Coordinates of C-alpha atoms in Angstrom, one line a residue:
M27 CA 0.0 0.0 0.0
T28 CA 1.2 3.5 -0.8
N29 CA 0.7 6.6 1.3
L30 CA 2.4 9.5 -0.6
T31 CA 1.3 13.1 -0.5
I32 CA 2.8 16.0 -2.5
L33 CA 1.6 19.5 -1.9
T34 CA 2.8 22.9 -3.2
G35 CA 1.6 26.0 -1.3
R36 CA 2.5 28.9 1.0
I37 CA 3.2 28.7 4.8
T38 CA 0.4 30.5 6.7
K39 CA 2.1 31.5 9.9
D40 CA 5.6 32.0 11.3
L41 CA 7.4 28.8 12.1
E42 CA 8.4 27.8 15.6
L43 CA 10.7 24.9 16.6
K44 CA 9.6 22.9 19.6
P45 CA 11.2 19.9 21.4
A46 CA 9.7 16.5 20.7
G47 CA 11.5 13.9 22.7
Q48 CA 15.1 13.5 21.3
T49 CA 14.3 15.7 18.3
Q50 CA 12.5 18.9 17.3
V51 CA 9.2 19.5 15.5
T52 CA 7.5 22.4 13.7
N53 CA 3.8 22.3 13.0
F54 CA 2.2 24.6 10.5
S55 CA -0.5 25.0 7.9
L56 CA 0.0 25.1 4.2
A57 CA -2.4 27.0 1.9
V58 CA -2.8 25.3 -1.4
D59 CA -4.7 27.0 -4.2
N60 CA -7.0 25.0 -6.5
P61 CA -5.5 25.6 -10.0
F62 CA -8.9 25.0 -11.7
K63 CA -11.1 27.2 -9.5
K64 CA -10.3 30.8 -8.6
D65 CA -10.6 31.7 -4.9
D66 CA -10.6 28.1 -3.8
T67 CA -7.9 27.4 -1.2
S68 CA -7.4 24.3 1.0
F69 CA -5.4 24.4 4.2
F70 CA -3.4 21.3 5.3
D71 CA -1.8 20.7 8.6
I72 CA 1.9 19.8 8.3
A73 CA 4.4 18.4 10.8
A74 CA 8.1 18.3 10.1
F75 CA 10.7 16.7 12.4
G76 CA 14.5 16.8 13.0
K77 CA 16.7 18.3 10.3
T78 CA 13.7 19.1 8.1
A79 CA 12.1 21.1 10.8
Q80 CA 15.4 23.0 11.4
L81 CA 15.8 23.8 7.7
L82 CA 12.2 25.0 7.4
N83 CA 12.7 27.3 10.5
N84 CA 16.0 28.6 9.1
Y85 CA 15.0 29.3 5.5
C86 CA 11.3 29.8 5.4
G87 CA 8.7 32.0 7.1
K88 CA 5.1 33.0 6.7
G89 CA 4.2 33.3 3.0
S90 CA 7.1 31.1 1.8
K91 CA 6.3 28.9 -1.1
I92 CA 7.3 25.3 -0.6
L93 CA 6.8 21.8 -1.9
I94 CA 6.1 19.1 0.7
E95 CA 6.5 15.4 0.0
G96 CA 5.3 13.2 2.8
N97 CA 2.7 10.9 4.1
L98 CA -0.7 11.3 5.7
K99 CA -1.0 10.3 9.3
Q100 CA -4.2 10.0 11.3
D101 CA -4.2 10.4 15.1
R102 CA -7.3 9.3 17.0
F103 CA -7.9 10.5 20.6
Q104 CA -10.5 11.5 23.1
D105 CA -11.0 15.1 24.1
K106 CA -11.6 16.4 27.6
E107 CA -15.4 15.6 27.3
G108 CA -14.6 12.0 26.3
N109 CA -15.6 12.5 22.6
N110 CA -13.7 10.5 20.0
R111 CA -11.7 12.9 17.8
S112 CA -9.5 12.4 14.7
V113 CA -6.8 14.7 13.2
V114 CA -5.2 14.1 9.8
R115 CA -1.9 15.8 9.0
V116 CA 0.9 15.4 6.5
I117 CA 4.3 14.3 8.0
A118 CA 6.9 16.0 5.8
N119 CA 9.7 13.7 4.6
R120 CA 11.1 16.1 2.0
V121 CA 10.8 19.8 1.5
E122 CA 11.8 21.9 -1.5
F123 CA 12.1 25.6 -1.1
L124 CA 10.4 27.4 -4.1
D125 CA 11.4 30.9 -2.9
S126 CA 13.6 32.4 -0.2
K127 CA 12.6 33.9 3.1
G128 CA 13.0 37.5 1.7
Q129 CA 10.9 36.8 -1.3
S130 CA 7.9 35.7 0.8
N131 CA 7.7 39.1 2.5
G132 CA 6.0 40.8 -0.5
Q133 CA 9.0 41.0 -2.9
S134 CA 8.6 38.9 -6.0
Q135 CA 11.4 37.5 -8.0
Q136 CA 10.7 39.9 -10.8
Q137 CA 11.0 42.9 -8.4
R138 CA 14.4 41.6 -7.4
G139 CA 15.6 41.4 -11.0
Q140 CA 15.5 37.6 -11.2
S141 CA 13.6 35.6 -13.8
P142 CA 10.3 34.1 -12.7
A143 CA 11.8 30.6 -13.3
G144 CA 14.3 31.1 -10.5
N145 CA 16.3 27.9 -10.0
N146 CA 13.5 25.7 -11.4
P147 CA 14.7 24.2 -14.7
F148 CA 11.2 23.0 -15.5
A149 CA 9.4 26.4 -15.1
N150 CA 9.4 27.2 -18.8
A151 CA 9.1 23.6 -20.0
N152 CA 6.7 22.9 -22.9
D153 CA 3.6 21.0 -21.7
D154 CA 3.1 19.4 -25.1
I155 CA 5.3 16.3 -24.8
S156 CA 4.7 13.3 -27.1
E157 CA 4.7 9.7 -25.7
S158 CA 7.9 9.0 -27.7
E159 CA 9.8 11.6 -25.6
L160 CA 8.9 10.0 -22.3
P161 CA 11.8 8.0 -20.7
F162 CA 9.5 5.1 -19.7

């Protein structure tokens, strides 16, 4: 069975590292726009641990655009009133930074004199690819 989740979006709040046993954790929400419907945004809870959490805290902030690759995890528990509750979040295994901390604070790449493609070699790729060009 496979449990793989890939999301691209913007961090919704400032990140904070917290101790979690022998490691560190950062919990945050990622805003992901629906590319097919304007003004339709979903918010996903993300948890990152260890080195991934430290890198996020060092290089990202509120508004940073990132790609998260991870897996869904469901936690079931009882609240104070004894009601059964469930929380689903993405546990980040890999993070790709799609802009820098400075760019997330209202300065776009074009305003900084950089190309919109940035360091993404696929940003200007042609979407019309024939089957004969595929490597598999």
